[in-house]
mmCIF file of C-alpha atoms in Angstrom:
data_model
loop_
_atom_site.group_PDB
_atom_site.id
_atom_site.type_symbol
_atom_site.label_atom_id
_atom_site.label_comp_id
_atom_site.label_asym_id
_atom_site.label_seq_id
_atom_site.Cartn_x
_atom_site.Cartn_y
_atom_site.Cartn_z
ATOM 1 C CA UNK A 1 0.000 0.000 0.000
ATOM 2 C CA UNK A 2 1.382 3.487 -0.700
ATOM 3 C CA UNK A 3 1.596 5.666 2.724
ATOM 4 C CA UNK A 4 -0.017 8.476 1.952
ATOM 5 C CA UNK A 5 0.983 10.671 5.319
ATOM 6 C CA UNK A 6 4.480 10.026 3.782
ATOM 7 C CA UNK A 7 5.339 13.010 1.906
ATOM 8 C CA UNK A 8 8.590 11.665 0.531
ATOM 9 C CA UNK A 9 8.309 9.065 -2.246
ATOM 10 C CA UNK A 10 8.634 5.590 -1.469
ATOM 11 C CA UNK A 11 10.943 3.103 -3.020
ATOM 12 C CA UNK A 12 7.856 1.363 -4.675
ATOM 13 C CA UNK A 13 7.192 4.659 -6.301
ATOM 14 C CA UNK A 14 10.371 5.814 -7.321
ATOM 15 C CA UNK A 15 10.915 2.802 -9.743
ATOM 16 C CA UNK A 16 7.610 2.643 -11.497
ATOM 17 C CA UNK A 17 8.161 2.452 -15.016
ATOM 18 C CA UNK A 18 4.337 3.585 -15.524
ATOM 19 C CA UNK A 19 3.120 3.828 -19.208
ATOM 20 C CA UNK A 20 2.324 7.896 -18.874
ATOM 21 C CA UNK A 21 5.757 8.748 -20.068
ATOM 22 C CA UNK A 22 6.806 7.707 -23.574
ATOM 23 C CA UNK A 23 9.474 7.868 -26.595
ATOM 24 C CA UNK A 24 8.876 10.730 -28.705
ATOM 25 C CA UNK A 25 10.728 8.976 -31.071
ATOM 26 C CA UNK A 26 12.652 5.509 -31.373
ATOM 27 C CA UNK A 27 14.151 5.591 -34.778
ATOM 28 C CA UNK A 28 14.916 9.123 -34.725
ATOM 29 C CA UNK A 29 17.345 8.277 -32.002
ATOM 30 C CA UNK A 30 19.010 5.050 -32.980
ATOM 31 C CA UNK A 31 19.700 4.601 -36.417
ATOM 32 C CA UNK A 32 19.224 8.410 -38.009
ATOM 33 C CA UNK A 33 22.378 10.426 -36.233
ATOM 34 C CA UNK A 34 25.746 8.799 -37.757
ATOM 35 C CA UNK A 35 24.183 6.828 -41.099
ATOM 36 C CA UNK A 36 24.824 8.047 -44.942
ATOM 37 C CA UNK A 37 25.022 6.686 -48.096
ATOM 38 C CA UNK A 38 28.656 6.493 -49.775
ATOM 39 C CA UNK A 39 29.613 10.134 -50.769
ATOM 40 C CA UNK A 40 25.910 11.634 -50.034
ATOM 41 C CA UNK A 41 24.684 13.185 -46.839
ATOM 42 C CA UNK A 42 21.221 12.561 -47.986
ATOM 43 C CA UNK A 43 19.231 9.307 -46.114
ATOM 44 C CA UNK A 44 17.146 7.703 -48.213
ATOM 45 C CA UNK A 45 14.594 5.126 -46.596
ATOM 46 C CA UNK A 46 12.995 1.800 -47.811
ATOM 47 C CA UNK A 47 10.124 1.202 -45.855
ATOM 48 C CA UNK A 48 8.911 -2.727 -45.540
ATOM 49 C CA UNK A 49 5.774 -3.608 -44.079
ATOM 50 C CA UNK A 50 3.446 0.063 -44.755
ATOM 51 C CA UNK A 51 0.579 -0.508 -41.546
ATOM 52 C CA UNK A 52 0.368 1.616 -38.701
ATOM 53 C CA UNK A 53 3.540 0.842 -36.920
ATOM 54 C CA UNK A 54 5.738 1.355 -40.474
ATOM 55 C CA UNK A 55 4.155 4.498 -41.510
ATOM 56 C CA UNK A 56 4.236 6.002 -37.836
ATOM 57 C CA UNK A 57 8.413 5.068 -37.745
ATOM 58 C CA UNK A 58 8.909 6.652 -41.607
ATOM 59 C CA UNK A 59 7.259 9.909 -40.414
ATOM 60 C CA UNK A 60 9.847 9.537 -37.407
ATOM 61 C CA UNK A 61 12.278 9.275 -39.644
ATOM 62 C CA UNK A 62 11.564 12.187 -41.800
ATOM 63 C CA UNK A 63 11.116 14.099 -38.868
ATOM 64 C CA UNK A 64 14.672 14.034 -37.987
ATOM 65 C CA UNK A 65 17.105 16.817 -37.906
ATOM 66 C CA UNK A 66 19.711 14.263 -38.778
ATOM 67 C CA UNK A 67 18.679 14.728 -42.655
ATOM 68 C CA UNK A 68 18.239 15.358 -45.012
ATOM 69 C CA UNK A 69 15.980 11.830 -45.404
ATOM 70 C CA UNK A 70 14.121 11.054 -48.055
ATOM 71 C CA UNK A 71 11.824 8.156 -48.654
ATOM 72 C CA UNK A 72 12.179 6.219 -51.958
ATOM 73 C CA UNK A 73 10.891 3.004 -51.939
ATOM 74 C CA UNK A 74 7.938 1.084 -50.283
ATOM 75 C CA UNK A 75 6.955 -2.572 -49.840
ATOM 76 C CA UNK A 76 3.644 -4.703 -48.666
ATOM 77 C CA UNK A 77 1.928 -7.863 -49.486
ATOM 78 C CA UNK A 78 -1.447 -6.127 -49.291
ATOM 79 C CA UNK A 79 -2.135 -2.880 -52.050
ATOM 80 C CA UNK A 80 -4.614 -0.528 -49.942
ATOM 81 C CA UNK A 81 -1.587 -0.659 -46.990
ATOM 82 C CA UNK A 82 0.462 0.884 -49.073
ATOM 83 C CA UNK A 83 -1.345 3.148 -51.145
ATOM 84 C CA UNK A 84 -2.701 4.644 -47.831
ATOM 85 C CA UNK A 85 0.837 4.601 -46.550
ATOM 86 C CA UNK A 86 1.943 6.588 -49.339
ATOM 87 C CA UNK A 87 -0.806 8.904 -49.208
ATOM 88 C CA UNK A 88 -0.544 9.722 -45.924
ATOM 89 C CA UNK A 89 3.226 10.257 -45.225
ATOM 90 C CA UNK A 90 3.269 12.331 -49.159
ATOM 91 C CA UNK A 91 0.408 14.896 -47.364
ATOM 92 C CA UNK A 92 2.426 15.175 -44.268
ATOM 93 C CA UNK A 93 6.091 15.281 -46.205
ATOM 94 C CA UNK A 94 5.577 16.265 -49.209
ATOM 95 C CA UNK A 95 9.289 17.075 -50.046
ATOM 96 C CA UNK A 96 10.505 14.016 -48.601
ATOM 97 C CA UNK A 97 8.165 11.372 -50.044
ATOM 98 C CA UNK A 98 9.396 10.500 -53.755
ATOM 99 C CA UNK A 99 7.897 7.171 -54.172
ATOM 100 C CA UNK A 100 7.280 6.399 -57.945
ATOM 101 C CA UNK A 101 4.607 3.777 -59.320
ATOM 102 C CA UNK A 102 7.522 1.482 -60.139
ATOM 103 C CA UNK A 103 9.206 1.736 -56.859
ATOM 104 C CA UNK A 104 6.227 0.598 -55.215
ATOM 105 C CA UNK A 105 6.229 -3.492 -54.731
ATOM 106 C CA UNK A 106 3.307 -5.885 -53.838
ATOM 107 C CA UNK A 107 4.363 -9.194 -53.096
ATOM 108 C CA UNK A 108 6.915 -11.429 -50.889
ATOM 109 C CA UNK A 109 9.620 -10.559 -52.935
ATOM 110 C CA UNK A 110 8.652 -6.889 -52.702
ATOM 111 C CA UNK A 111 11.256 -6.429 -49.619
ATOM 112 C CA UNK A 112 13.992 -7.374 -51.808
ATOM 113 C CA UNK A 113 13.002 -5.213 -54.518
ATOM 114 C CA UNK A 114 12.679 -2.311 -52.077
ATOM 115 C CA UNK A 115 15.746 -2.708 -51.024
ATOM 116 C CA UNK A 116 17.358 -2.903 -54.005
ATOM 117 C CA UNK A 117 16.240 0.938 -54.726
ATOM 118 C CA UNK A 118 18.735 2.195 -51.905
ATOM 119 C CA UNK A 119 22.767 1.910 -51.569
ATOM 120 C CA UNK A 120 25.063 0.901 -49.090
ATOM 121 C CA UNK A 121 24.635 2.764 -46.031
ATOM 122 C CA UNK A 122 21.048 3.872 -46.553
ATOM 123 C CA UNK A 123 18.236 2.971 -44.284
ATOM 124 C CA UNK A 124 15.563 0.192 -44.465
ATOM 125 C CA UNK A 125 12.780 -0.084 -41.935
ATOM 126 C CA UNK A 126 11.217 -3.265 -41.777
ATOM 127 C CA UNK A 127 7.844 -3.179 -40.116
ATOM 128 C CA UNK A 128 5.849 -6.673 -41.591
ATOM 129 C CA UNK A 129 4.647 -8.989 -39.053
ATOM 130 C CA UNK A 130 8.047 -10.570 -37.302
ATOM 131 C CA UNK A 131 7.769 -13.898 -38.825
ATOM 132 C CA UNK A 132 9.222 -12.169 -41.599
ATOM 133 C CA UNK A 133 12.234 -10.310 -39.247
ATOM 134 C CA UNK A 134 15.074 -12.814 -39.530
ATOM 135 C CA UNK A 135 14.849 -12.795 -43.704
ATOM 136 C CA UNK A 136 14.528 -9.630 -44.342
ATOM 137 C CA UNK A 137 17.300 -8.560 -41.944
ATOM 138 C CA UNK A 138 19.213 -10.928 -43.480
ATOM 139 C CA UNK A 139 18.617 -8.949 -47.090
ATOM 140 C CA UNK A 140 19.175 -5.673 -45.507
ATOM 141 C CA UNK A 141 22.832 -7.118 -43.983
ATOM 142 C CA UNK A 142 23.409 -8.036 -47.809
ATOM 143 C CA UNK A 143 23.525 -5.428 -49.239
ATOM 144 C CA UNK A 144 24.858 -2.803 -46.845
ATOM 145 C CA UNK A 145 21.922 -1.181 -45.368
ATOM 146 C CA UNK A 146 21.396 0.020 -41.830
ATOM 147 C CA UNK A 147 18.525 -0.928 -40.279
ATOM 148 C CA UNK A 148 15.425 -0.192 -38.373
ATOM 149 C CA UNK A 149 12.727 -3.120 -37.410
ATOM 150 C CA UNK A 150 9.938 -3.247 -35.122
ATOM 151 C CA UNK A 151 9.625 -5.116 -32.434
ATOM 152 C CA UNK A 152 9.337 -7.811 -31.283
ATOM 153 C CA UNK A 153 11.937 -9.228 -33.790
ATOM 154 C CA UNK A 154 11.588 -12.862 -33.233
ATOM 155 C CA UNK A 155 8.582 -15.428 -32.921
ATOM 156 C CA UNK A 156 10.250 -18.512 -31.316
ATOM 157 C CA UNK A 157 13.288 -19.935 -30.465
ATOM 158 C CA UNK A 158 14.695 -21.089 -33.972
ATOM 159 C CA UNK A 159 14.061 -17.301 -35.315
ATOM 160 C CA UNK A 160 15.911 -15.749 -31.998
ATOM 161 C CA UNK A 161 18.977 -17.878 -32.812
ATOM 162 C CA UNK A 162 19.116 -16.812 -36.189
ATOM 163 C CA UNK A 163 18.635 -12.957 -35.679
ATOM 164 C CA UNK A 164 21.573 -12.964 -32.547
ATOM 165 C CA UNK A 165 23.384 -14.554 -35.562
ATOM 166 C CA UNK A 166 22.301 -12.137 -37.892
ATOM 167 C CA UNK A 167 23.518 -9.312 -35.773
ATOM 168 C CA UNK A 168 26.913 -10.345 -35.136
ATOM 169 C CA UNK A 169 27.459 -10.428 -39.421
ATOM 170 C CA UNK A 170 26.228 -6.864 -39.146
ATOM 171 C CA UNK A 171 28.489 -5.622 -36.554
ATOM 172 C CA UNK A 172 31.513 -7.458 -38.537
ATOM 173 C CA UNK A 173 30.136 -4.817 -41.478
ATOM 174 C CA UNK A 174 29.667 -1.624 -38.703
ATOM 175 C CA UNK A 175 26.148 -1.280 -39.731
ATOM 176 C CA UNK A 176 23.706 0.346 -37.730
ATOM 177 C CA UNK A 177 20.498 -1.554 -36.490
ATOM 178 C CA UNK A 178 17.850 -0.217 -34.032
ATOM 179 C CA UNK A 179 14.701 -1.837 -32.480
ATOM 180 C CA UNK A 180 11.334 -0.073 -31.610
ATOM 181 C CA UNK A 181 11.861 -0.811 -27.853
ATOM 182 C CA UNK A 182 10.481 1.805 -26.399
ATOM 183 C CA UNK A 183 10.950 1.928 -22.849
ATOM 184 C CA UNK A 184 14.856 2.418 -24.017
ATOM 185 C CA UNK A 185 14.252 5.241 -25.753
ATOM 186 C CA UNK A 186 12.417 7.067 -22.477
ATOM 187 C CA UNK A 187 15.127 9.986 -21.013
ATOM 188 C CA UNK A 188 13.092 9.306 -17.541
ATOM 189 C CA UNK A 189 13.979 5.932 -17.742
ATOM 190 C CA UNK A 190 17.040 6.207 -18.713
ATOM 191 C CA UNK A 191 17.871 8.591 -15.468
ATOM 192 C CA UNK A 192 15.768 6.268 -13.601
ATOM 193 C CA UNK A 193 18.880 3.770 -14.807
ATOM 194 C CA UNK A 194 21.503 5.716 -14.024
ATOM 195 C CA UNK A 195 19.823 6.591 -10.200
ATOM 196 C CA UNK A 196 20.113 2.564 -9.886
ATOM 197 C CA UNK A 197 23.271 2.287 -10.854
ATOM 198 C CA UNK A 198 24.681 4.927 -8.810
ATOM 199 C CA UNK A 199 22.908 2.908 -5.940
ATOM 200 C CA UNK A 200 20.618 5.274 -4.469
ATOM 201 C CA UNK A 201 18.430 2.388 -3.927
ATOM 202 C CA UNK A 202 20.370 -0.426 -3.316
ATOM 203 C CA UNK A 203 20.522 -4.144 -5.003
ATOM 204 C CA UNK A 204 16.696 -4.892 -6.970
ATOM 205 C CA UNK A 205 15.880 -8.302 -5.233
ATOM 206 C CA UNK A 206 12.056 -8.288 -6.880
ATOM 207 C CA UNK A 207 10.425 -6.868 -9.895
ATOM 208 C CA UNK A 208 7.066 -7.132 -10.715
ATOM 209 C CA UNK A 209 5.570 -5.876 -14.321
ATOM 210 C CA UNK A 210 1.933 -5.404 -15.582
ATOM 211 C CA UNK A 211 0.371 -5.475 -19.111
ATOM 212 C CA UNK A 212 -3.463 -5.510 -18.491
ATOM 213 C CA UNK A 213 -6.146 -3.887 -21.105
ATOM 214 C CA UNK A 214 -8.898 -4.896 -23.133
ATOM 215 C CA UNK A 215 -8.127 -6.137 -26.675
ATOM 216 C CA UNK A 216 -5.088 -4.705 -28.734
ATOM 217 C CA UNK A 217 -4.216 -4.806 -32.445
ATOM 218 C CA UNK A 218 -5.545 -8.324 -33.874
ATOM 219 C CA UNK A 219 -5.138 -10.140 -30.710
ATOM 220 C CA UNK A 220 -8.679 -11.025 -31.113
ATOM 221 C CA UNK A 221 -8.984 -12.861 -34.789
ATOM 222 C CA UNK A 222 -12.410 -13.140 -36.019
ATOM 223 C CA UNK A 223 -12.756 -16.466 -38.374
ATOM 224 C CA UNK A 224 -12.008 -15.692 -41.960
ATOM 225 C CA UNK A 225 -14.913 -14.531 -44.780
ATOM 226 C CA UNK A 226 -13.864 -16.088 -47.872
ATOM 227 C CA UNK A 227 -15.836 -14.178 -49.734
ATOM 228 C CA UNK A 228 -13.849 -11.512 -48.705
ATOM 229 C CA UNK A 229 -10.352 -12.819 -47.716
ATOM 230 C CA UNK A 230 -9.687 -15.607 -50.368
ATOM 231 C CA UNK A 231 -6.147 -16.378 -49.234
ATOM 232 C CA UNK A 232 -5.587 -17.919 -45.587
ATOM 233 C CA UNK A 233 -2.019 -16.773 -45.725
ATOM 234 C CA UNK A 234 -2.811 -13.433 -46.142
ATOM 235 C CA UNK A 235 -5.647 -13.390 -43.654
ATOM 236 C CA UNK A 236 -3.202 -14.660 -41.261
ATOM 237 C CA UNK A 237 -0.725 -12.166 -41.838
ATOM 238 C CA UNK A 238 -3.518 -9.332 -41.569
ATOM 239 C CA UNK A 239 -4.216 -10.731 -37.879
ATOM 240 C CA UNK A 240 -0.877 -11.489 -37.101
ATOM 241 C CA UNK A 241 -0.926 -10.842 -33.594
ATOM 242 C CA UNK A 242 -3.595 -13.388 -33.444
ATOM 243 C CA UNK A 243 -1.534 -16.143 -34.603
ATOM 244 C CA UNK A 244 2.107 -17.741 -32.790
ATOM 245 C CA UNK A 245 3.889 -18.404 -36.046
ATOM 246 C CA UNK A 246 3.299 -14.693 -37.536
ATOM 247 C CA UNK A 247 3.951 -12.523 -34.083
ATOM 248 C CA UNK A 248 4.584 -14.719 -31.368
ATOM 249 C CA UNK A 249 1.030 -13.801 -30.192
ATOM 250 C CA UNK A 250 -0.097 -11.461 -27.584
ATOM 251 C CA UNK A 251 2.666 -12.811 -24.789
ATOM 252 C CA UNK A 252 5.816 -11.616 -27.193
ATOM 253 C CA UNK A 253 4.102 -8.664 -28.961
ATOM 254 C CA UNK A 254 2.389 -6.399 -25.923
ATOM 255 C CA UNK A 255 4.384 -7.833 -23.093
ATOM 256 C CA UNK A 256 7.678 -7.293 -24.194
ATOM 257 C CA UNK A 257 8.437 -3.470 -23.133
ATOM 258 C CA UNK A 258 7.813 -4.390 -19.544
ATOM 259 C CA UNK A 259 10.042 -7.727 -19.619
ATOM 260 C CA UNK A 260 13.148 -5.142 -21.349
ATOM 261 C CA UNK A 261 12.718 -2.676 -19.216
ATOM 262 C CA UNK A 262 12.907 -4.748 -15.967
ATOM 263 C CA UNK A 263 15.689 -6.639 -17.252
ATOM 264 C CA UNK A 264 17.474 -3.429 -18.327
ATOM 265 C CA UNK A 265 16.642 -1.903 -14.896
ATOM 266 C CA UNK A 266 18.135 -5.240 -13.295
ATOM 267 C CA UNK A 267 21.069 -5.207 -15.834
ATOM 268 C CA UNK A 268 21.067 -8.966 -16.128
ATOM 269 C CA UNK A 269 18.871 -11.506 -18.323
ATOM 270 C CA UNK A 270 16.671 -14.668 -16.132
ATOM 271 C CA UNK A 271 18.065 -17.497 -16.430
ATOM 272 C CA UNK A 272 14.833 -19.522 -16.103
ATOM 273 C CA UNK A 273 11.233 -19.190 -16.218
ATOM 274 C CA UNK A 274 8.037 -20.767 -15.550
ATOM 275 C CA UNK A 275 4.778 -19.784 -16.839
ATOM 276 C CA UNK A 276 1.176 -20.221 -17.047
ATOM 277 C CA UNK A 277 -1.771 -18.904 -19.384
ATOM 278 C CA UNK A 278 -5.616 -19.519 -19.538
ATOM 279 C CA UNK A 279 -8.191 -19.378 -22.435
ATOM 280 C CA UNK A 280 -11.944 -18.389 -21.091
ATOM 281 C CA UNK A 281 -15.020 -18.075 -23.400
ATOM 282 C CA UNK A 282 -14.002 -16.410 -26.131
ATOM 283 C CA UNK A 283 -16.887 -17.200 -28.691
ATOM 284 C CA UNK A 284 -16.003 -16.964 -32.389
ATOM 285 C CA UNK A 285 -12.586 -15.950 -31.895
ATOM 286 C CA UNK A 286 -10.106 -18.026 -33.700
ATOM 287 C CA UNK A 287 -6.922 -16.448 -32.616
ATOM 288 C CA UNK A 288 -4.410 -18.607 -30.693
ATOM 289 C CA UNK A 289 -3.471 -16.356 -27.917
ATOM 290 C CA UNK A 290 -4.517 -16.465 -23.834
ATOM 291 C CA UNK A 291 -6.569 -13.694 -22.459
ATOM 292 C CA UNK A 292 -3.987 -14.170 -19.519
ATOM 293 C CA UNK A 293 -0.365 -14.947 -18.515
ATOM 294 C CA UNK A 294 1.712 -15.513 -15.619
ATOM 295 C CA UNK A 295 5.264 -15.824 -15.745
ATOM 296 C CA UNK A 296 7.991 -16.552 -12.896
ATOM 297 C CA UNK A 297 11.538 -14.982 -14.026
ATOM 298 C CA UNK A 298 14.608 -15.723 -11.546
ATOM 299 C CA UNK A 299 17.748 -14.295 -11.976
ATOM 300 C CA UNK A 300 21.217 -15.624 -11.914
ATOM 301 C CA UNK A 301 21.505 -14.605 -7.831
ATOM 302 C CA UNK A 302 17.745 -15.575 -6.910
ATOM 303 C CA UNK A 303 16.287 -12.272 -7.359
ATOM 304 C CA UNK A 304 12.887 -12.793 -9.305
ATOM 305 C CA UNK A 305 10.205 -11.034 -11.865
ATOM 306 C CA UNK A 306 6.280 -11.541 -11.271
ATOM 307 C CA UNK A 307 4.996 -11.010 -14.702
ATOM 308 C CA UNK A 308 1.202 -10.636 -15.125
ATOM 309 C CA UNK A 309 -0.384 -9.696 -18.472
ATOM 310 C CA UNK A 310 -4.251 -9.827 -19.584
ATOM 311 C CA UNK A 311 -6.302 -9.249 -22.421
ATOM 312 C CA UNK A 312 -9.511 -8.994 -21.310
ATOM 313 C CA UNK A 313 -12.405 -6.886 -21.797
ATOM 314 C CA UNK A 314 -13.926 -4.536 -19.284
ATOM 315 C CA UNK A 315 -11.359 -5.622 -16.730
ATOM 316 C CA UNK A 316 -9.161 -3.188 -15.148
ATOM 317 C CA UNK A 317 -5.803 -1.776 -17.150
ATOM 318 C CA UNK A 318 -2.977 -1.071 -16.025
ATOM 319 C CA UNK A 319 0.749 -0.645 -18.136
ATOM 320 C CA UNK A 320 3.382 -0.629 -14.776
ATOM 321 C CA UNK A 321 6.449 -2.237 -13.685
ATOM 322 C CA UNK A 322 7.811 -1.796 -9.947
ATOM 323 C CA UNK A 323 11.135 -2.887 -8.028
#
């Protein structure tokens, strides 16, 4: 319980990492600053993967004083993602949006294509589902190109071998690669870091995190028309979040920023964990994700993290982590 006759903070309150204070902008900060083209100070961007989450880091992108940025090329498997992309970053950056028809791929091997518009030391951003991660990082290391993705990068254990892999051949070429972690990108958090490690509070013997809300992104996967969505593939990738082999599901995608950030606070990875998840009545929905997760994380010298997420509606929300 907080003591509210207390009018100092407590220790509880100190170190919660609530969701009120945000990024203004991940990519802007990692991969824009220090990356060029050979012989041009100009960046020009690919962007892979044109939903929400791609356009919103493109705009990021072009809304760096690092430029001048430039966006050339655009990929999706689905048409009316990237017109609308297109449409909307060209009203908001008019200048910086020169995307002609024929730099504008639909398809699997659009990625590859988009790429193939930049140079070395230009800037992909790939923001498709993460099944697709490991390959297309794998292009981007190719041929040269820094690199920002989305997270959650992986899906499984397989695809999280592959991309620490991945990462080492693009450290070996000094490219530059940044992840839409968020919580990393916070300045409070990051003095909330350095407080810790100056030991103002001591050694963190217990973390405990929180992702409860009601249903986010395609979580929730409603069972396919095929009338209207002819292809299961591509009704699976539109609901990605809803199924394990596209996203990891709800457990990787949502509940990620609190398992960084209390690892980062902790400055040490578990080296075990047991979990648990439950399914109630969910009607139609096809998805394979749990409306709730519990997950026991203990560290290399016993100190533990009580994660709790839920996706339930009308329940009570709540975004925190606390030491």
């Amino acid at each position: 319980m907080h003591d509210t006759n207390h009018s100092s903070p407590s220790r509880r309150d100190v170190l919660k990492f609530g969701s009120g204070i945000v990024a203004s902008s991940a990519l802007a900060g990692i991969a824009l600053p220090s990356v060029h083209a050979a012989g041009s100070d100009q960046i020009r961007l690919a962007l892979v993967g044109c939903g929400g989450r791609g356009t919103g880091a493109a705009g990021d992108a072009m809304k760096s004083k690092s430029g001048p940025t430039k966006l050339v090329a655009m990929a999706d498997v689905f048409p009316h993602r990237l017109k609308s992309s297109h449409d909307n970053l060209k009203d908001e950056f008019s200048a910086q949006v020169e995307v002609p028809e024929h730099n504008k791929f639909i398809g699997f091997d659009g990625a590859a294509k988009a790429m193939d518009c930049l140079k070395p030391g230009d800037i992909v951003i790939l923001t498709t589902p993460p099944a697709f991660r490991w390959p297309h990082f794998k292009l981007a290391i190719d041929r040269g190109l820094n690199v920002f993705m989305e997270k959650p990068v992986t899906v499984d254990g397989p695809s999280s071998r592959r991309m620490l892999k991945l990462n080492e051949e693009a450290k070996k070429k000094n490219l530059k690669v940044g992840v839409g972690l968020m919580c990393r990108h916070c300045h409070a958090r990051q003095e909330l870091l350095k407080r810790i490690n100056d030991g103002e509070i001591g050694d963190i013997i217990m973390l405990r995190a929180y992702r409860q809300a009601g249903p986010t992104g395609s979580a929730f996967a409603n069972p396919r028309n095929p009338q209207q969505q002819p292809s299961e593939l591509l009704y699976q990738i539109a609901n990605f979040h809803g199924f394990l082999w596209a996203s990891g599901g709800a457990f990787s995608d949502f509940l990620i920023h609190n398992i960084d950030e209390c690892c980062w606070m902790k400055g040490a990875w578990p080296v075990e964990a047991r979990g648990s998840g439950g399914r109630h009545y969910r009607g139609n929905y096809v998805d394979q994700n749990f409306d709730s997760y519990s997950t026991e994380y203990t560290f290399a010298d016993g100190s533990k993290l009580w994660l709790e997420g839920r996706t339930i509606p009308g329940c009570r929300q709540e975004f925190a982590s606390y030491a």
